Amino acid sequence: MNTRIPDEKLKNAAIKQVDAQRLQLQRLALKIHANPEPGFKEVKASGWLTAYLEKKGFIIERGICDLNTAFRASYGTGNPKIAVLAEYDALPGLGHACGHNLICTIACGAAVASKHTVDACGGTVLVIGTPSEEMYAGKVTMAKKGAFNDLDVALIVHPETFDAASSNALACQNLYVEFFGKSAHASAAPDRGINALDAMILAYNGIGALRQHIRSTARIHGIITDGGKAANVVPDHSAAEFIVRAADDAYLDEVGQKVLNCFIGAAQATGARLEYRWDELRYAAMKSNMTLAQLYADNIKTLGREARLPAPGGGGGSTDMGNVSQIVPAIHPMVAIAPRSVSIHSPEFAQAAAGESGIQGMVDAAKAMALMIVDLLGNPDILRKVKEEFSQA
Ligand SMILES: [Zn+2]
Ligand SMILES: [Zn+2]
């Protein structure tokens, strides 16, 4: 860049560019909302999104990371590379009750509105389409395949019932367990049986006792999926699925081992044989970049929204964006599209994701990110600070 355009001019242009797309983005968001597709089946959504970006002058790579519905769209050349991530999967049975139809249109709106910024400042703006957040943690697979390795910053905004500049998310892994015992008549010959359900109940209660002695941010929860077939037969098989979460990877390992010990102990106590498997998909904790979070808060404040900063060490759910945040400076802000009384993953939230407040949230979030991108591409000191924080954390 030779002739620097003042940031203020670029910011005004970015806002105008989002406003100019408002109707197109709304149509796209409503079309995806009306055609909900579950994880890895988002064929229509990824087709519509890439067509939109291609028409706006982005270079498109479809089916990246061997995932049919993943994509990478880029505008500009060289570094720095700022990516806005797009999710577009729906919840089976509930449609777009997590509002991912807006996440992807926020990403498109912000990226297209940043073309001016790229033209003026250099660098590259990308939209990376990351399928199946809900069911198969698409970003975990994409992270393993290096999809985020060349980026300088990764941004995403998620619809919610409040505004936040980023979110805490816990590291998380599923544990699948089975006990194998020996069936026998429960009344005539119980001494010949080995009770796989007893083993499961002992383990379940052991985990209940363990909960008192773990950090308050860690979580253990699960269900028993097989507890026997008939009340007059000693169950020879039981099965359960548990989820273990913690604020960081090391503590997830520690709590995970303690949970496993509950099952190992129950196997010894009952004589049932334990088989277990940790899910190969493991969510990392969200490492929110506070410099980026502050930048988001400052920019969205100019649009009349107060986005709170994430409290250190807070809990919450888990997201595959956590794995991205371990590779590249990232944030996961929330934009309010419904009142606090509404729950995310509910029919009411799905309705909001297609309503006026949803569209307004989409527009505001796209603007906030486009404004951030002006700061990041237009001011090398800010990007340096973001990277310094990342490497020190
Ligand atoms: Zn969700
Ligand atoms: Zn979601």
mmCIF file of C-alpha atoms and ligand atoms in Angstrom:
data_model
loop_
_atom_site.group_PDB
_atom_site.id
_atom_site.type_symbol
_atom_site.label_atom_id
_atom_site.label_comp_id
_atom_site.label_asym_id
_atom_site.label_seq_id
_atom_site.Cartn_x
_atom_site.Cartn_y
_atom_site.Cartn_z
ATOM 1 C CA MET A 1 0.000 0.000 0.000
ATOM 2 C CA ASN A 2 1.420 3.370 -0.986
ATOM 3 C CA THR A 3 -1.222 6.012 -0.492
ATOM 4 C CA ARG A 4 -2.782 5.319 2.892
ATOM 5 C CA ILE A 5 -6.490 6.015 3.083
ATOM 6 C CA PRO A 6 -7.379 7.069 6.623
ATOM 7 C CA ASP A 7 -8.983 4.243 8.637
ATOM 8 C CA GLU A 8 -12.056 6.373 9.189
ATOM 9 C CA LYS A 9 -12.791 6.469 5.466
ATOM 10 C CA LEU A 10 -12.259 2.731 5.156
ATOM 11 C CA LYS A 11 -14.550 2.129 8.112
ATOM 12 C CA ASN A 12 -17.334 4.235 6.642
ATOM 13 C CA ALA A 13 -16.949 2.389 3.350
ATOM 14 C CA ALA A 14 -17.082 -0.979 5.138
ATOM 15 C CA ILE A 15 -20.361 -0.048 6.837
ATOM 16 C CA LYS A 16 -21.832 1.109 3.544
ATOM 17 C CA GLN A 17 -20.739 -2.148 1.912
ATOM 18 C CA VAL A 18 -22.574 -4.224 4.521
ATOM 19 C CA ASP A 19 -25.694 -2.069 4.178
ATOM 20 C CA ALA A 20 -25.538 -2.468 0.413
ATOM 21 C CA GLN A 21 -25.618 -6.272 0.840
ATOM 22 C CA ARG A 22 -28.363 -6.298 3.475
ATOM 23 C CA LEU A 23 -31.165 -7.584 1.246
ATOM 24 C CA GLN A 24 -28.988 -10.160 -0.503
ATOM 25 C CA LEU A 25 -27.640 -11.452 2.818
ATOM 26 C CA GLN A 26 -31.143 -11.573 4.266
ATOM 27 C CA ARG A 27 -32.388 -13.594 1.280
ATOM 28 C CA LEU A 28 -29.446 -15.971 1.622
ATOM 29 C CA ALA A 29 -29.933 -16.389 5.387
ATOM 30 C CA LEU A 30 -33.660 -17.078 4.981
ATOM 31 C CA LYS A 31 -33.101 -19.519 2.119
ATOM 32 C CA ILE A 32 -30.607 -21.511 4.226
ATOM 33 C CA HIS A 33 -33.002 -21.294 7.177
ATOM 34 C CA ALA A 34 -35.837 -22.689 5.047
ATOM 35 C CA ASN A 35 -33.609 -25.550 3.802
ATOM 36 C CA PRO A 36 -31.957 -26.859 6.972
ATOM 37 C CA GLU A 37 -29.229 -29.436 6.314
ATOM 38 C CA PRO A 38 -27.464 -31.408 9.069
ATOM 39 C CA GLY A 39 -23.703 -31.697 9.461
ATOM 40 C CA PHE A 40 -21.720 -32.733 6.347
ATOM 41 C CA LYS A 41 -24.936 -32.661 4.280
ATOM 42 C CA GLU A 42 -24.918 -28.868 3.801
ATOM 43 C CA VAL A 43 -24.785 -29.196 0.029
ATOM 44 C CA LYS A 44 -27.280 -26.466 -0.785
ATOM 45 C CA ALA A 45 -25.958 -24.033 1.811
ATOM 46 C CA SER A 46 -22.317 -24.403 0.795
ATOM 47 C CA GLY A 47 -23.358 -24.133 -2.882
ATOM 48 C CA TRP A 48 -25.311 -20.916 -2.310
ATOM 49 C CA LEU A 49 -22.600 -19.369 -0.131
ATOM 50 C CA THR A 50 -19.769 -20.109 -2.554
ATOM 51 C CA ALA A 51 -21.892 -18.872 -5.488
ATOM 52 C CA TYR A 52 -22.475 -15.604 -3.614
ATOM 53 C CA LEU A 53 -18.797 -15.128 -2.831
ATOM 54 C CA GLU A 54 -17.723 -16.089 -6.341
ATOM 55 C CA LYS A 55 -20.073 -13.484 -7.793
ATOM 56 C CA LYS A 56 -18.462 -10.926 -5.485
ATOM 57 C CA GLY A 57 -14.999 -11.678 -6.874
ATOM 58 C CA PHE A 58 -13.676 -14.248 -4.396
ATOM 59 C CA ILE A 59 -11.560 -17.204 -5.539
ATOM 60 C CA ILE A 60 -13.284 -20.394 -4.393
ATOM 61 C CA GLU A 61 -11.875 -23.797 -3.456
ATOM 62 C CA ARG A 62 -14.628 -26.309 -2.797
ATOM 63 C CA GLY A 63 -14.440 -29.568 -0.859
ATOM 64 C CA ILE A 64 -11.241 -28.695 1.011
ATOM 65 C CA CYS A 65 -9.840 -31.093 3.642
ATOM 66 C CA ASP A 66 -11.674 -33.942 1.875
ATOM 67 C CA LEU A 67 -14.922 -32.568 3.249
ATOM 68 C CA ASN A 68 -17.523 -32.200 0.544
ATOM 69 C CA THR A 69 -19.242 -29.161 2.059
ATOM 70 C CA ALA A 70 -16.151 -27.308 3.322
ATOM 71 C CA PHE A 71 -14.768 -24.428 1.287
ATOM 72 C CA ARG A 72 -12.247 -21.639 1.208
ATOM 73 C CA ALA A 73 -12.982 -18.317 -0.488
ATOM 74 C CA SER A 74 -10.301 -15.663 -0.726
ATOM 75 C CA TYR A 75 -9.929 -12.100 -1.909
ATOM 76 C CA GLY A 76 -6.534 -10.472 -2.243
ATOM 77 C CA THR A 77 -3.063 -11.940 -2.163
ATOM 78 C CA GLY A 78 -0.344 -12.445 0.391
ATOM 79 C CA ASN A 79 -0.180 -11.645 4.070
ATOM 80 C CA PRO A 80 -1.665 -10.903 6.479
ATOM 81 C CA LYS A 81 -4.501 -13.388 6.060
ATOM 82 C CA ILE A 82 -7.665 -12.641 8.018
ATOM 83 C CA ALA A 83 -10.288 -15.379 7.909
ATOM 84 C CA VAL A 84 -13.929 -15.161 8.827
ATOM 85 C CA LEU A 85 -15.296 -18.621 9.540
ATOM 86 C CA ALA A 86 -18.726 -19.730 8.372
ATOM 87 C CA GLU A 87 -20.937 -22.437 9.884
ATOM 88 C CA TYR A 88 -24.124 -23.498 8.093
ATOM 89 C CA ASP A 89 -25.208 -26.815 9.578
ATOM 90 C CA ALA A 90 -28.641 -27.251 11.130
ATOM 91 C CA LEU A 91 -29.851 -29.366 14.054
ATOM 92 C CA PRO A 92 -31.728 -32.528 13.058
ATOM 93 C CA GLY A 93 -35.401 -32.007 13.918
ATOM 94 C CA LEU A 94 -34.919 -28.412 15.070
ATOM 95 C CA GLY A 95 -33.667 -26.713 11.919
ATOM 96 C CA HIS A 96 -31.586 -23.591 12.419
ATOM 97 C CA ALA A 97 -32.150 -23.439 16.178
ATOM 98 C CA CYS A 98 -28.482 -22.524 16.690
ATOM 99 C CA GLY A 99 -28.666 -19.728 14.105
ATOM 100 C CA HIS A 100 -25.868 -21.028 11.879
ATOM 101 C CA ASN A 101 -27.793 -19.657 8.868
ATOM 102 C CA LEU A 102 -26.700 -16.259 10.224
ATOM 103 C CA ILE A 103 -23.097 -17.215 11.076
ATOM 104 C CA CYS A 104 -22.404 -17.874 7.399
ATOM 105 C CA THR A 105 -24.113 -14.736 6.125
ATOM 106 C CA ILE A 106 -22.314 -12.656 8.767
ATOM 107 C CA ALA A 107 -19.056 -14.097 7.407
ATOM 108 C CA CYS A 108 -20.003 -13.357 3.780
ATOM 109 C CA GLY A 109 -21.177 -9.850 4.624
ATOM 110 C CA ALA A 110 -18.009 -8.999 6.549
ATOM 111 C CA ALA A 111 -15.652 -10.471 3.952
ATOM 112 C CA VAL A 112 -17.320 -8.826 0.949
ATOM 113 C CA ALA A 113 -17.407 -5.495 2.800
ATOM 114 C CA SER A 114 -13.650 -5.860 3.401
ATOM 115 C CA LYS A 115 -12.699 -5.915 -0.275
ATOM 116 C CA HIS A 116 -12.125 -2.128 -0.175
ATOM 117 C CA THR A 117 -9.887 -2.571 2.851
ATOM 118 C CA VAL A 118 -7.849 -5.266 1.098
ATOM 119 C CA ASP A 119 -7.549 -3.085 -2.017
ATOM 120 C CA ALA A 120 -6.280 -0.198 0.105
ATOM 121 C CA CYS A 121 -4.089 -2.004 2.634
ATOM 122 C CA GLY A 122 -3.069 -5.301 1.021
ATOM 123 C CA GLY A 123 -3.367 -8.747 2.555
ATOM 124 C CA THR A 124 -6.078 -11.344 2.084
ATOM 125 C CA VAL A 125 -9.571 -11.749 3.464
ATOM 126 C CA LEU A 126 -10.999 -15.244 3.476
ATOM 127 C CA VAL A 127 -14.243 -16.969 4.252
ATOM 128 C CA ILE A 128 -13.583 -20.523 5.384
ATOM 129 C CA GLY A 129 -16.647 -22.718 5.270
ATOM 130 C CA THR A 130 -16.508 -25.124 8.219
ATOM 131 C CA PRO A 131 -19.266 -27.754 8.077
ATOM 132 C CA SER A 132 -20.866 -29.793 10.838
ATOM 133 C CA GLU A 133 -20.090 -27.810 13.970
ATOM 134 C CA GLU A 134 -22.922 -29.470 15.864
ATOM 135 C CA MET A 135 -22.533 -33.160 15.078
ATOM 136 C CA TYR A 136 -19.015 -33.975 13.948
ATOM 137 C CA ALA A 137 -16.847 -31.002 14.962
ATOM 138 C CA GLY A 138 -15.815 -30.219 11.393
ATOM 139 C CA LYS A 139 -13.176 -27.693 12.486
ATOM 140 C CA VAL A 140 -11.372 -30.362 14.523
ATOM 141 C CA THR A 141 -10.882 -32.419 11.363
ATOM 142 C CA MET A 142 -10.007 -29.310 9.343
ATOM 143 C CA ALA A 143 -7.514 -28.186 11.999
ATOM 144 C CA LYS A 144 -5.821 -31.611 11.856
ATOM 145 C CA LYS A 145 -5.562 -31.244 8.079
ATOM 146 C CA GLY A 146 -3.921 -27.828 8.362
ATOM 147 C CA ALA A 147 -6.813 -25.676 7.100
ATOM 148 C CA PHE A 148 -5.976 -22.837 9.507
ATOM 149 C CA ASN A 149 -2.178 -23.031 9.580
ATOM 150 C CA ASP A 150 -1.491 -20.154 7.183
ATOM 151 C CA LEU A 151 -3.882 -17.675 8.801
ATOM 152 C CA ASP A 152 -2.974 -14.661 10.926
ATOM 153 C CA VAL A 153 -6.395 -14.258 12.558
ATOM 154 C CA ALA A 154 -9.622 -16.305 12.606
ATOM 155 C CA LEU A 155 -12.938 -14.683 13.457
ATOM 156 C CA ILE A 156 -16.481 -15.992 13.831
ATOM 157 C CA VAL A 157 -19.643 -14.510 15.337
ATOM 158 C CA HIS A 158 -22.406 -16.723 16.735
ATOM 159 C CA PRO A 159 -26.019 -15.678 17.357
ATOM 160 C CA GLU A 160 -27.079 -15.758 21.018
ATOM 161 C CA THR A 161 -29.408 -14.040 23.461
ATOM 162 C CA PHE A 162 -26.696 -11.614 24.617
ATOM 163 C CA ASP A 163 -23.760 -9.724 23.154
ATOM 164 C CA ALA A 164 -20.244 -10.885 24.011
ATOM 165 C CA ALA A 165 -16.833 -10.064 22.547
ATOM 166 C CA SER A 166 -15.742 -13.704 22.815
ATOM 167 C CA SER A 167 -16.755 -16.791 24.737
ATOM 168 C CA ASN A 168 -15.186 -19.289 27.025
ATOM 169 C CA ALA A 169 -15.523 -22.829 25.827
ATOM 170 C CA LEU A 170 -14.334 -25.920 27.628
ATOM 171 C CA ALA A 171 -12.075 -28.636 26.331
ATOM 172 C CA CYS A 172 -14.242 -31.699 25.900
ATOM 173 C CA GLN A 173 -14.083 -35.381 25.039
ATOM 174 C CA ASN A 174 -16.649 -38.168 24.954
ATOM 175 C CA LEU A 175 -16.040 -41.490 26.665
ATOM 176 C CA TYR A 176 -17.911 -44.637 25.583
ATOM 177 C CA VAL A 177 -17.972 -47.491 28.082
ATOM 178 C CA GLU A 178 -19.353 -51.008 28.170
ATOM 179 C CA PHE A 179 -19.349 -53.637 30.891
ATOM 180 C CA PHE A 180 -19.551 -57.322 30.034
ATOM 181 C CA GLY A 181 -20.843 -59.621 32.793
ATOM 182 C CA LYS A 182 -22.527 -63.014 32.829
ATOM 183 C CA SER A 183 -26.246 -63.578 32.605
ATOM 184 C CA ALA A 184 -28.059 -65.904 34.996
ATOM 185 C CA HIS A 185 -31.538 -66.300 36.472
ATOM 186 C CA ALA A 186 -31.815 -63.293 38.774
ATOM 187 C CA SER A 187 -33.678 -65.263 41.439
ATOM 188 C CA ALA A 188 -32.891 -68.960 40.901
ATOM 189 C CA ALA A 189 -29.138 -68.626 40.312
ATOM 190 C CA PRO A 190 -27.931 -65.071 41.025
ATOM 191 C CA ASP A 191 -24.666 -66.428 42.440
ATOM 192 C CA ARG A 192 -23.750 -67.593 38.941
ATOM 193 C CA GLY A 193 -24.202 -64.174 37.383
ATOM 194 C CA ILE A 194 -21.918 -61.175 36.964
ATOM 195 C CA ASN A 195 -24.011 -58.037 36.966
ATOM 196 C CA ALA A 196 -22.941 -55.551 34.305
ATOM 197 C CA LEU A 197 -25.608 -53.078 35.430
ATOM 198 C CA ASP A 198 -24.258 -53.098 39.003
ATOM 199 C CA ALA A 199 -20.856 -52.219 37.587
ATOM 200 C CA MET A 200 -22.362 -49.289 35.707
ATOM 201 C CA ILE A 201 -24.306 -48.021 38.727
ATOM 202 C CA LEU A 202 -21.199 -48.228 40.948
ATOM 203 C CA ALA A 203 -19.232 -46.276 38.352
ATOM 204 C CA TYR A 204 -22.054 -43.751 37.985
ATOM 205 C CA ASN A 205 -22.143 -43.186 41.743
ATOM 206 C CA GLY A 206 -18.363 -43.027 41.862
ATOM 207 C CA ILE A 207 -18.487 -40.197 39.341
ATOM 208 C CA GLY A 208 -21.134 -38.505 41.506
ATOM 209 C CA ALA A 209 -18.696 -38.549 44.425
ATOM 210 C CA LEU A 210 -15.836 -37.385 42.204
ATOM 211 C CA ARG A 211 -17.763 -34.242 41.186
ATOM 212 C CA GLN A 212 -17.297 -32.781 44.682
ATOM 213 C CA HIS A 213 -13.522 -32.858 44.227
ATOM 214 C CA ILE A 214 -12.918 -31.357 40.821
ATOM 215 C CA ARG A 215 -12.525 -27.709 39.818
ATOM 216 C CA SER A 216 -15.801 -25.868 39.547
ATOM 217 C CA THR A 217 -15.298 -25.235 35.810
ATOM 218 C CA ALA A 218 -14.963 -28.943 34.960
ATOM 219 C CA ARG A 219 -18.025 -30.954 34.001
ATOM 220 C CA ILE A 220 -18.871 -34.661 33.866
ATOM 221 C CA HIS A 221 -22.218 -35.770 32.506
ATOM 222 C CA GLY A 222 -23.588 -38.813 30.804
ATOM 223 C CA ILE A 223 -26.318 -41.336 30.203
ATOM 224 C CA ILE A 224 -26.690 -45.088 30.558
ATOM 225 C CA THR A 225 -27.695 -46.434 27.167
ATOM 226 C CA ASP A 226 -28.051 -50.114 28.108
ATOM 227 C CA GLY A 227 -28.981 -51.387 31.540
ATOM 228 C CA GLY A 228 -30.073 -54.934 30.726
ATOM 229 C CA LYS A 229 -32.923 -56.595 28.890
ATOM 230 C CA ALA A 230 -35.163 -58.255 31.473
ATOM 231 C CA ALA A 231 -35.707 -57.765 35.214
ATOM 232 C CA ASN A 232 -35.426 -61.509 35.910
ATOM 233 C CA VAL A 233 -32.061 -61.861 34.164
ATOM 234 C CA VAL A 234 -28.751 -60.705 35.615
ATOM 235 C CA PRO A 235 -27.638 -58.158 32.978
ATOM 236 C CA ASP A 236 -24.586 -59.405 31.101
ATOM 237 C CA HIS A 237 -24.124 -56.103 29.296
ATOM 238 C CA SER A 238 -24.380 -52.410 30.115
ATOM 239 C CA ALA A 239 -23.296 -49.347 28.184
ATOM 240 C CA ALA A 240 -22.985 -45.625 28.761
ATOM 241 C CA GLU A 241 -21.797 -42.470 27.102
ATOM 242 C CA PHE A 242 -20.104 -39.789 29.181
ATOM 243 C CA ILE A 243 -18.779 -36.334 28.373
ATOM 244 C CA VAL A 244 -15.871 -34.856 30.311
ATOM 245 C CA ARG A 245 -15.096 -31.137 30.057
ATOM 246 C CA ALA A 246 -12.440 -28.912 31.582
ATOM 247 C CA ALA A 247 -11.070 -25.401 31.185
ATOM 248 C CA ASP A 248 -7.794 -26.621 29.694
ATOM 249 C CA ASP A 249 -6.355 -29.676 27.990
ATOM 250 C CA ALA A 250 -4.141 -30.754 30.880
ATOM 251 C CA TYR A 251 -7.014 -30.710 33.355
ATOM 252 C CA LEU A 252 -9.212 -32.562 30.874
ATOM 253 C CA ASP A 253 -6.602 -35.342 30.850
ATOM 254 C CA GLU A 254 -6.537 -35.381 34.657
ATOM 255 C CA VAL A 255 -10.316 -35.461 35.168
ATOM 256 C CA GLY A 256 -10.690 -37.915 32.288
ATOM 257 C CA GLN A 257 -8.349 -40.369 34.035
ATOM 258 C CA LYS A 258 -10.274 -39.979 37.312
ATOM 259 C CA VAL A 259 -13.549 -40.694 35.521
ATOM 260 C CA LEU A 260 -12.013 -43.737 33.871
ATOM 261 C CA ASN A 261 -10.790 -44.928 37.288
ATOM 262 C CA CYS A 262 -14.435 -44.991 38.462
ATOM 263 C CA PHE A 263 -15.171 -47.517 35.692
ATOM 264 C CA ILE A 264 -11.999 -49.525 36.327
ATOM 265 C CA GLY A 265 -12.816 -49.710 40.044
ATOM 266 C CA ALA A 266 -16.388 -50.818 39.343
ATOM 267 C CA ALA A 267 -15.091 -53.561 37.042
ATOM 268 C CA GLN A 268 -12.871 -54.866 39.835
ATOM 269 C CA ALA A 269 -15.657 -54.652 42.390
ATOM 270 C CA THR A 270 -18.112 -56.645 40.293
ATOM 271 C CA GLY A 271 -15.932 -58.866 38.146
ATOM 272 C CA ALA A 272 -17.446 -57.405 34.984
ATOM 273 C CA ARG A 273 -15.068 -56.722 32.122
ATOM 274 C CA LEU A 274 -14.685 -53.107 31.058
ATOM 275 C CA GLU A 275 -14.248 -51.921 27.492
ATOM 276 C CA TYR A 276 -13.930 -48.235 26.798
ATOM 277 C CA ARG A 277 -13.114 -45.844 24.000
ATOM 278 C CA TRP A 278 -12.336 -42.142 24.048
ATOM 279 C CA ASP A 279 -13.813 -40.317 21.063
ATOM 280 C CA GLU A 280 -11.132 -39.493 18.511
ATOM 281 C CA LEU A 281 -12.656 -36.009 18.145
ATOM 282 C CA ARG A 282 -11.494 -33.912 21.027
ATOM 283 C CA TYR A 283 -12.558 -30.292 21.454
ATOM 284 C CA ALA A 284 -9.866 -27.945 22.692
ATOM 285 C CA ALA A 285 -10.642 -25.098 25.089
ATOM 286 C CA MET A 286 -11.288 -21.707 23.523
ATOM 287 C CA LYS A 287 -8.214 -19.506 23.833
ATOM 288 C CA SER A 288 -9.867 -16.114 23.347
ATOM 289 C CA ASN A 289 -7.448 -13.459 22.139
ATOM 290 C CA MET A 290 -8.282 -10.522 24.399
ATOM 291 C CA THR A 291 -6.753 -7.958 22.019
ATOM 292 C CA LEU A 292 -9.138 -9.175 19.325
ATOM 293 C CA ALA A 293 -12.025 -9.325 21.803
ATOM 294 C CA GLN A 294 -11.416 -5.721 22.858
ATOM 295 C CA LEU A 295 -11.249 -4.694 19.194
ATOM 296 C CA TYR A 296 -14.603 -6.380 18.535
ATOM 297 C CA ALA A 297 -16.144 -4.734 21.625
ATOM 298 C CA ASP A 298 -14.847 -1.294 20.621
ATOM 299 C CA ASN A 299 -16.123 -1.610 17.060
ATOM 300 C CA ILE A 300 -19.556 -3.017 17.826
ATOM 301 C CA LYS A 301 -19.986 -0.312 20.476
ATOM 302 C CA THR A 302 -20.022 2.251 17.663
ATOM 303 C CA LEU A 303 -23.108 0.389 16.372
ATOM 304 C CA GLY A 304 -24.853 0.667 19.743
ATOM 305 C CA ARG A 305 -24.133 -2.789 21.162
ATOM 306 C CA GLU A 306 -22.292 -3.529 24.416
ATOM 307 C CA ALA A 307 -20.344 -6.756 24.014
ATOM 308 C CA ARG A 308 -18.916 -7.950 27.326
ATOM 309 C CA LEU A 309 -15.435 -9.423 27.500
ATOM 310 C CA PRO A 310 -15.157 -13.070 28.542
ATOM 311 C CA ALA A 311 -14.337 -13.573 32.219
ATOM 312 C CA PRO A 312 -11.056 -15.453 32.690
ATOM 313 C CA GLY A 313 -11.491 -19.085 33.685
ATOM 314 C CA GLY A 314 -15.203 -19.137 32.939
ATOM 315 C CA GLY A 315 -17.080 -22.246 31.931
ATOM 316 C CA GLY A 316 -19.728 -22.911 29.330
ATOM 317 C CA GLY A 317 -20.160 -25.384 26.516
ATOM 318 C CA SER A 318 -17.597 -26.516 23.982
ATOM 319 C CA THR A 319 -17.035 -25.578 20.368
ATOM 320 C CA ASP A 320 -14.773 -26.748 17.571
ATOM 321 C CA MET A 321 -13.662 -23.095 17.305
ATOM 322 C CA GLY A 322 -11.560 -23.931 20.391
ATOM 323 C CA ASN A 323 -9.281 -26.077 18.225
ATOM 324 C CA VAL A 324 -8.873 -23.197 15.770
ATOM 325 C CA SER A 325 -8.011 -20.834 18.635
ATOM 326 C CA GLN A 326 -5.090 -23.063 19.639
ATOM 327 C CA ILE A 327 -3.536 -22.634 16.174
ATOM 328 C CA VAL A 328 -4.202 -18.992 15.336
ATOM 329 C CA PRO A 329 -5.342 -15.890 17.292
ATOM 330 C CA ALA A 330 -9.137 -16.126 17.378
ATOM 331 C CA ILE A 331 -12.324 -14.951 19.032
ATOM 332 C CA HIS A 332 -15.834 -16.335 19.210
ATOM 333 C CA PRO A 333 -18.138 -13.360 19.885
ATOM 334 C CA MET A 334 -21.887 -13.645 20.380
ATOM 335 C CA VAL A 335 -24.483 -11.318 18.921
ATOM 336 C CA ALA A 336 -27.910 -11.017 20.564
ATOM 337 C CA ILE A 337 -30.806 -11.937 18.273
ATOM 338 C CA ALA A 338 -33.420 -12.935 20.870
ATOM 339 C CA PRO A 339 -34.361 -12.002 24.454
ATOM 340 C CA ARG A 340 -32.533 -13.666 27.383
ATOM 341 C CA SER A 341 -35.648 -15.717 28.165
ATOM 342 C CA VAL A 342 -35.224 -17.695 24.928
ATOM 343 C CA SER A 343 -32.933 -20.744 24.934
ATOM 344 C CA ILE A 344 -30.541 -21.449 22.126
ATOM 345 C CA HIS A 345 -31.355 -24.838 20.485
ATOM 346 C CA SER A 346 -35.095 -24.191 20.883
ATOM 347 C CA PRO A 347 -37.875 -23.618 18.319
ATOM 348 C CA GLU A 348 -38.126 -19.999 19.577
ATOM 349 C CA PHE A 349 -34.459 -19.422 18.784
ATOM 350 C CA ALA A 350 -34.927 -20.950 15.324
ATOM 351 C CA GLN A 351 -37.722 -18.443 14.771
ATOM 352 C CA ALA A 352 -35.489 -15.566 15.877
ATOM 353 C CA ALA A 353 -32.816 -16.721 13.416
ATOM 354 C CA ALA A 354 -35.247 -15.927 10.597
ATOM 355 C CA GLY A 355 -36.796 -12.851 12.200
ATOM 356 C CA GLU A 356 -36.088 -9.136 12.099
ATOM 357 C CA SER A 357 -33.839 -9.276 15.207
ATOM 358 C CA GLY A 358 -31.853 -12.080 13.590
ATOM 359 C CA ILE A 359 -31.278 -10.047 10.442
ATOM 360 C CA GLN A 360 -30.336 -6.968 12.473
ATOM 361 C CA GLY A 361 -27.875 -9.068 14.510
ATOM 362 C CA MET A 362 -26.414 -10.423 11.273
ATOM 363 C CA VAL A 363 -25.917 -6.925 9.863
ATOM 364 C CA ASP A 364 -24.380 -5.544 13.067
ATOM 365 C CA ALA A 365 -22.014 -8.495 13.482
ATOM 366 C CA ALA A 366 -20.918 -8.307 9.832
ATOM 367 C CA LYS A 367 -20.222 -4.598 10.280
ATOM 368 C CA ALA A 368 -18.289 -5.134 13.518
ATOM 369 C CA MET A 369 -16.041 -7.699 11.825
ATOM 370 C CA ALA A 370 -15.546 -5.574 8.718
ATOM 371 C CA LEU A 371 -14.539 -2.687 11.017
ATOM 372 C CA MET A 372 -12.117 -4.959 12.876
ATOM 373 C CA ILE A 373 -10.585 -6.012 9.585
ATOM 374 C CA VAL A 374 -9.893 -2.331 8.826
ATOM 375 C CA ASP A 375 -8.017 -2.145 12.151
ATOM 376 C CA LEU A 376 -6.145 -5.392 11.523
ATOM 377 C CA LEU A 377 -5.106 -4.736 7.928
ATOM 378 C CA GLY A 378 -4.751 -0.968 8.252
ATOM 379 C CA ASN A 379 -2.713 -0.888 11.434
ATOM 380 C CA PRO A 380 0.223 -3.331 11.664
ATOM 381 C CA ASP A 381 0.761 -2.438 15.340
ATOM 382 C CA ILE A 382 -2.625 -3.873 16.262
ATOM 383 C CA LEU A 383 -1.946 -7.130 14.453
ATOM 384 C CA ARG A 384 1.486 -7.318 16.093
ATOM 385 C CA LYS A 385 -0.146 -6.949 19.520
ATOM 386 C CA VAL A 386 -2.658 -9.692 18.678
ATOM 387 C CA LYS A 387 0.152 -12.052 17.707
ATOM 388 C CA GLU A 388 2.299 -11.179 20.690
ATOM 389 C CA GLU A 389 -0.570 -12.006 23.038
ATOM 390 C CA PHE A 390 -1.135 -15.296 21.224
ATOM 391 C CA SER A 391 2.468 -16.425 21.458
ATOM 392 C CA GLN A 392 2.767 -15.401 25.118
ATOM 393 C CA ALA A 393 -0.464 -17.044 26.270
HETATM 394 ZN ZN ZN B 1 -25.505 -25.256 18.684
HETATM 395 ZN ZN ZN B 2 -23.953 -23.064 17.172
#
